[in-house]
CSV table of C-alpha atoms in Angstrom, one decimal:
chain,number,residue,atom,x,y,z
A,570,UNK,CA,85.7,94.7,131.1
A,571,UNK,CA,87.8,97.9,130.3
A,572,UNK,CA,88.1,98.6,134.1
A,573,UNK,CA,89.2,95.1,134.5
A,574,UNK,CA,91.9,95.4,131.7
A,575,UNK,CA,92.9,98.8,133.1
A,576,UNK,CA,93.5,97.2,136.5
A,577,UNK,CA,95.4,94.3,135.2
A,578,UNK,CA,97.6,96.6,132.7
A,579,UNK,CA,98.5,98.8,135.7
A,580,UNK,CA,99.9,95.7,137.4
A,581,UNK,CA,102.1,95.1,134.6
A,582,UNK,CA,100.0,92.8,132.6
A,583,UNK,CA,101.2,93.5,129.0
A,584,UNK,CA,98.5,91.2,127.5
A,585,UNK,CA,95.9,93.2,129.1
A,586,UNK,CA,97.1,96.3,127.9
A,587,UNK,CA,97.2,95.0,124.3
A,588,UNK,CA,93.5,94.1,124.7
A,589,UNK,CA,92.9,97.6,126.3
A,590,UNK,CA,94.1,99.5,123.3
A,591,UNK,CA,93.5,97.0,120.5
A,592,UNK,CA,89.9,98.6,119.6
A,593,UNK,CA,91.3,101.9,119.0
A,594,UNK,CA,94.7,100.9,117.1
A,595,UNK,CA,93.4,101.3,113.6
A,596,UNK,CA,91.5,104.6,114.1
A,597,UNK,CA,94.5,106.1,115.9
A,598,UNK,CA,96.5,105.2,113.0
A,599,UNK,CA,94.1,106.8,110.6
A,600,UNK,CA,94.1,110.0,112.9
A,601,UNK,CA,98.0,110.1,112.9
A,602,UNK,CA,97.7,109.9,109.1
A,603,UNK,CA,95.4,112.8,108.6
A,604,UNK,CA,97.7,114.9,110.8
A,605,UNK,CA,101.0,113.6,109.1
A,606,UNK,CA,100.1,112.8,105.5
A,607,UNK,CA,102.4,109.9,105.5
A,608,UNK,CA,101.5,106.2,106.4
A,609,UNK,CA,105.1,105.4,107.3
A,610,UNK,CA,105.1,108.3,109.5
A,611,UNK,CA,101.8,107.5,111.1
A,612,UNK,CA,102.8,104.1,111.7
A,613,UNK,CA,105.8,105.4,113.7
A,614,UNK,CA,104.0,107.8,115.9
A,615,UNK,CA,101.3,105.1,116.4
A,616,UNK,CA,103.9,103.0,118.0
A,617,UNK,CA,105.1,105.8,120.1
A,618,UNK,CA,101.6,106.4,121.2
A,619,UNK,CA,101.2,103.1,122.4
A,620,UNK,CA,104.6,103.0,124.1
A,621,UNK,CA,103.9,106.2,125.9
A,622,UNK,CA,100.5,105.0,126.9
A,623,UNK,CA,101.9,101.9,128.5
A,624,UNK,CA,104.5,103.9,130.3
A,625,UNK,CA,102.0,106.6,131.5
A,626,UNK,CA,99.1,104.1,132.8
A,627,UNK,CA,99.7,105.4,136.4
A,628,UNK,CA,99.0,108.9,135.3
A,629,UNK,CA,95.8,108.2,133.5
A,630,UNK,CA,93.2,109.7,136.0
A,631,UNK,CA,90.2,108.3,134.3
A,632,UNK,CA,88.5,111.8,134.0
A,633,UNK,CA,88.1,110.8,130.1
A,634,UNK,CA,87.4,107.6,128.4
A,635,UNK,CA,90.5,105.6,127.4
A,636,UNK,CA,89.7,106.3,123.7
A,637,UNK,CA,90.0,110.1,124.3
A,638,UNK,CA,93.1,109.5,126.7
A,639,UNK,CA,94.7,107.7,123.6
A,640,UNK,CA,93.7,110.5,121.2
A,641,UNK,CA,95.4,112.9,123.5
A,642,UNK,CA,98.8,111.2,123.4
A,643,UNK,CA,98.4,110.3,119.5
A,644,UNK,CA,97.6,114.0,118.7
A,645,UNK,CA,100.3,115.5,120.7
A,646,UNK,CA,102.9,112.8,119.6
A,647,UNK,CA,101.9,113.7,116.1
A,648,UNK,CA,102.3,117.4,116.7
A,649,UNK,CA,105.5,116.7,118.4
A,650,UNK,CA,106.8,115.0,115.0
A,651,UNK,CA,105.8,118.0,113.0
A,652,UNK,CA,107.6,120.4,115.3
A,653,UNK,CA,110.7,118.4,115.6
A,654,UNK,CA,110.9,118.2,111.6
A,655,UNK,CA,111.5,114.6,111.8
A,656,UNK,CA,109.4,113.9,108.6
A,657,UNK,CA,111.2,111.8,105.9
A,658,UNK,CA,112.2,114.0,103.0
A,659,UNK,CA,111.7,111.9,99.8
A,660,UNK,CA,114.2,111.7,97.2
A,661,UNK,CA,112.5,113.9,94.4
A,662,UNK,CA,113.3,113.1,90.9
A,663,UNK,CA,112.5,115.9,88.2
A,664,UNK,CA,112.5,113.5,85.3
A,665,UNK,CA,110.1,110.7,84.3
A,666,UNK,CA,111.9,108.0,82.5
A,667,UNK,CA,114.4,110.6,81.4
A,668,UNK,CA,111.8,113.0,80.1
A,669,UNK,CA,111.4,116.6,81.6
A,670,UNK,CA,107.7,117.1,82.0
A,671,UNK,CA,106.1,120.3,80.5
A,672,UNK,CA,105.4,123.4,82.7
A,673,UNK,CA,102.7,122.4,85.3
A,674,UNK,CA,99.5,124.1,86.1
A,675,UNK,CA,101.1,124.4,89.6
A,676,UNK,CA,103.8,122.9,91.8
A,677,UNK,CA,102.6,120.7,94.6
A,678,UNK,CA,104.0,121.5,98.2
A,679,UNK,CA,103.0,118.1,99.9
A,680,UNK,CA,105.9,115.8,98.5
A,681,UNK,CA,105.6,113.6,101.7
A,682,UNK,CA,102.1,112.6,100.7
A,683,UNK,CA,101.5,108.7,100.8
A,684,UNK,CA,98.2,106.9,100.1
A,685,UNK,CA,96.3,105.1,102.8
A,686,UNK,CA,95.1,101.3,102.2
A,687,UNK,CA,91.5,101.0,102.8
A,688,UNK,CA,92.0,97.6,104.2
A,689,UNK,CA,93.4,99.3,107.1
A,690,UNK,CA,90.2,101.2,107.8
A,691,UNK,CA,88.4,99.6,110.7
A,692,UNK,CA,84.7,98.9,109.3
A,693,UNK,CA,83.8,98.7,113.2
A,694,UNK,CA,85.2,102.2,113.9
A,695,UNK,CA,82.7,104.2,115.8
A,696,UNK,CA,80.7,106.9,114.2
A,697,UNK,CA,82.0,110.5,114.4
A,698,UNK,CA,80.7,112.5,117.2
A,699,UNK,CA,77.6,114.5,116.8
A,700,UNK,CA,79.7,117.8,116.1
A,701,UNK,CA,81.4,116.3,113.0
A,702,UNK,CA,80.8,117.9,109.7
A,703,UNK,CA,83.1,116.2,107.3
A,704,UNK,CA,81.9,112.8,106.1
A,705,UNK,CA,84.3,109.8,106.2
A,706,UNK,CA,84.5,109.6,102.4
A,707,UNK,CA,85.9,113.3,102.2
A,708,UNK,CA,88.0,113.2,105.3
A,709,UNK,CA,90.2,110.3,103.7
A,710,UNK,CA,90.3,111.7,100.1
A,711,UNK,CA,93.7,112.7,98.9
A,712,UNK,CA,92.4,116.1,98.2
A,713,UNK,CA,91.3,116.7,101.9
A,714,UNK,CA,94.6,115.1,103.2
A,715,UNK,CA,96.6,117.4,101.0
A,716,UNK,CA,94.7,120.5,101.9
A,717,UNK,CA,95.3,119.7,105.9
A,718,UNK,CA,98.8,119.4,105.2
A,719,UNK,CA,98.9,123.2,104.3
A,720,UNK,CA,97.3,124.3,107.5
A,721,UNK,CA,99.4,125.1,110.6
A,722,UNK,CA,99.7,122.1,112.7
A,723,UNK,CA,97.3,123.4,115.5
A,724,UNK,CA,94.7,124.3,113.1
A,725,UNK,CA,95.1,121.0,111.5
A,726,UNK,CA,94.7,119.0,114.6
A,727,UNK,CA,91.8,121.2,115.6
A,728,UNK,CA,89.7,120.7,112.4
A,729,UNK,CA,90.3,117.0,112.5
A,730,UNK,CA,89.3,116.7,116.1
A,731,UNK,CA,86.2,118.9,115.8
A,732,UNK,CA,85.0,118.5,112.1
A,733,UNK,CA,86.2,114.9,111.4
A,734,UNK,CA,86.0,113.2,114.7
A,735,UNK,CA,83.3,115.3,116.2
A,736,UNK,CA,84.9,116.0,119.5
A,737,UNK,CA,83.2,118.7,121.6
A,738,UNK,CA,85.2,122.1,121.9
A,739,UNK,CA,85.9,121.5,125.5
A,740,UNK,CA,87.3,117.8,124.7
A,741,UNK,CA,89.4,119.2,121.9
A,742,UNK,CA,90.7,121.6,124.4
A,743,UNK,CA,91.4,119.3,126.7
A,744,UNK,CA,93.5,117.0,124.2
A,745,UNK,CA,95.3,120.0,123.0
A,746,UNK,CA,96.0,121.3,126.5
A,747,UNK,CA,94.6,124.8,125.5
A,748,UNK,CA,91.4,126.7,126.1
A,749,UNK,CA,88.0,126.5,124.4
A,750,UNK,CA,88.4,129.9,123.0
A,751,UNK,CA,91.8,129.1,121.4
A,752,UNK,CA,90.1,125.9,119.9
A,753,UNK,CA,87.2,127.9,118.6
A,754,UNK,CA,89.5,130.5,116.9
A,755,UNK,CA,91.8,127.9,115.4
A,756,UNK,CA,88.8,126.1,113.9
A,757,UNK,CA,87.5,129.2,112.2
A,758,UNK,CA,90.6,129.8,110.6
A,759,UNK,CA,91.0,126.3,109.3
A,760,UNK,CA,87.5,126.2,108.1
A,761,UNK,CA,88.1,129.4,106.3
A,762,UNK,CA,91.1,128.1,104.5
A,763,UNK,CA,89.6,124.5,103.6
A,764,UNK,CA,86.6,126.4,102.1
A,765,UNK,CA,88.8,128.4,99.9
A,766,UNK,CA,90.7,125.4,98.6
A,767,UNK,CA,90.0,125.0,95.0
A,768,UNK,CA,90.3,121.3,94.5
A,769,UNK,CA,88.4,120.6,97.6
A,770,UNK,CA,85.5,123.1,96.5
A,771,UNK,CA,85.5,121.2,93.0
A,772,UNK,CA,85.5,117.6,94.4
A,773,UNK,CA,82.5,118.7,96.5
A,774,UNK,CA,80.6,119.8,93.3
A,775,UNK,CA,81.4,116.6,91.5
A,776,UNK,CA,79.0,113.6,90.6
A,777,UNK,CA,78.8,110.8,92.9
A,778,UNK,CA,81.3,108.0,91.9
A,779,UNK,CA,80.1,104.5,91.0
A,780,UNK,CA,79.6,102.0,93.8
A,781,UNK,CA,83.1,100.6,94.9
A,782,UNK,CA,83.9,97.4,93.0
A,783,UNK,CA,80.9,97.9,90.9
A,784,UNK,CA,81.1,96.7,87.3
A,785,UNK,CA,80.9,100.4,86.2
A,786,UNK,CA,84.0,101.1,88.3
A,787,UNK,CA,85.9,98.1,86.8
A,788,UNK,CA,84.9,99.0,83.3
A,789,UNK,CA,86.3,102.6,83.6
A,790,UNK,CA,89.6,101.4,85.2
A,791,UNK,CA,90.0,98.7,82.2
A,792,UNK,CA,89.4,101.4,79.7
A,793,UNK,CA,92.1,103.4,81.3
A,794,UNK,CA,94.7,100.7,81.2
A,795,UNK,CA,93.8,99.8,77.7
A,796,UNK,CA,94.1,103.2,76.7
A,797,UNK,CA,97.3,103.8,78.7
A,798,UNK,CA,99.1,100.7,77.5
A,799,UNK,CA,98.4,101.9,73.9
A,800,UNK,CA,99.3,105.6,75.0
A,801,UNK,CA,96.1,106.4,73.3
A,802,UNK,CA,95.9,110.1,74.5
A,803,UNK,CA,92.5,110.8,72.6
A,804,UNK,CA,91.1,107.8,74.4
A,805,UNK,CA,92.6,108.8,77.8
A,806,UNK,CA,91.2,112.3,77.8
A,807,UNK,CA,87.8,110.9,76.7
A,808,UNK,CA,87.8,109.1,80.0
A,809,UNK,CA,88.4,112.4,81.8
A,810,UNK,CA,86.3,115.2,83.4
A,811,UNK,CA,87.0,118.7,81.9
A,812,UNK,CA,88.6,119.7,85.2
A,813,UNK,CA,90.8,116.7,85.8
A,814,UNK,CA,93.8,116.7,88.1
A,815,UNK,CA,97.0,114.8,87.5
A,816,UNK,CA,99.6,114.5,90.1
A,817,UNK,CA,102.6,112.3,90.9
A,818,UNK,CA,104.1,112.8,94.3
A,819,UNK,CA,106.8,113.2,95.3
A,820,UNK,CA,107.4,114.8,92.1
A,821,UNK,CA,105.7,118.4,92.4
A,822,UNK,CA,104.2,118.6,88.9
A,823,UNK,CA,100.4,118.9,89.0
A,824,UNK,CA,98.3,119.2,85.7
A,825,UNK,CA,94.8,120.8,85.9
A,826,UNK,CA,92.2,120.3,83.1
A,827,UNK,CA,92.3,118.7,79.7
A,828,UNK,CA,94.5,120.9,77.8
A,829,UNK,CA,97.3,120.6,80.4
A,830,UNK,CA,96.8,117.0,80.7
A,831,UNK,CA,97.0,116.5,77.0
A,832,UNK,CA,100.4,118.3,76.9
A,833,UNK,CA,101.7,116.2,79.8
A,834,UNK,CA,100.7,112.9,78.2
A,835,UNK,CA,102.1,113.7,74.9
A,836,UNK,CA,105.4,114.7,76.4
A,837,UNK,CA,105.8,111.4,78.3
A,838,UNK,CA,104.6,109.2,75.4
A,839,UNK,CA,106.6,106.0,75.0
A,840,UNK,CA,108.0,105.1,71.8
A,841,UNK,CA,105.9,101.9,71.4
A,842,UNK,CA,102.9,100.4,73.2
A,843,UNK,CA,103.5,98.3,76.2
A,844,UNK,CA,102.0,95.2,77.6
A,845,UNK,CA,100.4,95.9,80.8
A,846,UNK,CA,98.8,94.2,83.9
A,847,UNK,CA,96.7,95.9,86.6
A,848,UNK,CA,96.3,94.8,90.2
A,849,UNK,CA,93.2,96.6,91.8
A,850,UNK,CA,93.3,97.7,95.4
A,851,UNK,CA,91.5,100.6,97.1
A,852,UNK,CA,93.2,103.6,98.7
A,853,UNK,CA,91.9,106.7,100.5
A,854,UNK,CA,88.1,105.5,99.7
A,855,UNK,CA,89.0,105.4,95.9
A,856,UNK,CA,89.7,102.7,93.4
A,857,UNK,CA,93.3,102.3,93.0
A,858,UNK,CA,95.7,99.9,91.2
A,859,UNK,CA,99.3,98.8,90.9
A,860,UNK,CA,100.3,98.9,87.4
A,861,UNK,CA,102.8,96.8,85.8
A,862,UNK,CA,104.6,96.8,82.4
A,863,UNK,CA,106.3,93.9,80.7
A,864,UNK,CA,110.0,93.6,80.7
A,865,UNK,CA,110.6,91.9,77.4
A,866,UNK,CA,114.2,91.1,78.5
A,867,UNK,CA,113.3,89.1,81.5
A,868,UNK,CA,109.5,88.3,80.7
A,869,UNK,CA,108.5,89.7,84.0
A,870,UNK,CA,106.1,92.4,84.7
A,871,UNK,CA,107.7,95.4,86.8
A,872,UNK,CA,105.8,97.9,88.7
A,873,UNK,CA,105.4,101.3,87.4
A,874,UNK,CA,103.6,102.4,90.3
A,875,UNK,CA,100.2,103.1,92.4
A,876,UNK,CA,97.5,104.8,90.6
A,877,UNK,CA,94.7,106.1,92.7
A,878,UNK,CA,91.7,107.4,90.8
A,879,UNK,CA,89.2,109.9,91.7
A,880,UNK,CA,85.8,109.3,89.9
A,881,UNK,CA,83.0,111.4,89.3
A,882,UNK,CA,79.9,109.8,87.5
A,883,UNK,CA,81.4,107.8,84.6
A,884,UNK,CA,84.5,109.7,84.3
A,885,UNK,CA,88.0,110.1,86.1
A,886,UNK,CA,88.4,113.4,87.9
A,887,UNK,CA,91.7,112.8,89.5
A,888,UNK,CA,94.7,110.6,89.0
A,889,UNK,CA,97.4,110.5,91.6
A,890,UNK,CA,100.4,108.4,90.7
A,891,UNK,CA,102.6,107.2,93.5
A,892,UNK,CA,106.1,105.6,93.4
A,893,UNK,CA,106.4,101.9,93.3
A,894,UNK,CA,107.8,102.2,97.0
A,895,UNK,CA,104.3,102.7,98.5
A,896,UNK,CA,103.1,99.5,96.8
A,897,UNK,CA,104.4,97.1,99.5
A,898,UNK,CA,101.9,98.7,101.9
A,899,UNK,CA,99.0,97.4,99.8
A,900,UNK,CA,100.6,94.1,99.4
A,901,UNK,CA,101.6,94.5,95.9
A,902,UNK,CA,105.1,93.2,94.9
A,903,UNK,CA,107.7,95.1,92.7
A,904,UNK,CA,107.7,92.2,90.1
A,905,UNK,CA,104.8,90.0,89.1
């Protein structure tokens, strides 16, 4: 059937081209997201990839599968975007509701990071190739996506192609139009950098989280919302691991450990408790939610942002709060 669709597409049949590439679109979007760290940028590059594939059908020599050919285009379009410096630079505020946060543990370098909706992950995606060494759960985690962004572009692409997707060295070299030796060298350097990443190392050693959408997971999130709405710092901290990370891209402040987190939470404490609502979603393989606070003047609930939670056992080991602007990608409104 793929051969028939390819022939029809080459004759100018756009519907046939759509059928030809449809099985791969979601996994290609995920691939672009891993390279770029931004859902918006990944969507743009995916569209460029499909347009390039449509225009370049006559140049497809069928020496590889259609899937591998599309990965070649998507990878190189993603690297072109990085080289062109076309990334959207977010408007980074240094205040939270007019409060200057306390000195952070460190300043994050990936201000463009965005969450990826689990709803866009294709459950029918093919399993990674036999050479993949990174499981799907880790390969979509915010910690891993962030660590990837700190690698040079070529190393980033190589480690995704080899360790996440399981392409053989020769296939990766063909996709990147380079040599097997160059791929092997880049992979060695990338692995060494990732192995030294403090947060990735800690996440790999954590207890397994509760099952997705389980009663245990829901109870933990509801306990967080209850303590958060009352700004009960002691109760919030009791829900967290000793080495919890708190982040808030695009703002660069990152807080590691209970002591730093306590200082941060006390510094941003509102003057009174708030009535809040939580709309659960999932992002990057983790539980997430849009959190809304009641506006007494209008009676409406206004979005505070999207919160993504990393869980370890029955505790929270990571909280990443994103601006309300990302919520539309999860089907969440600004006002309830």
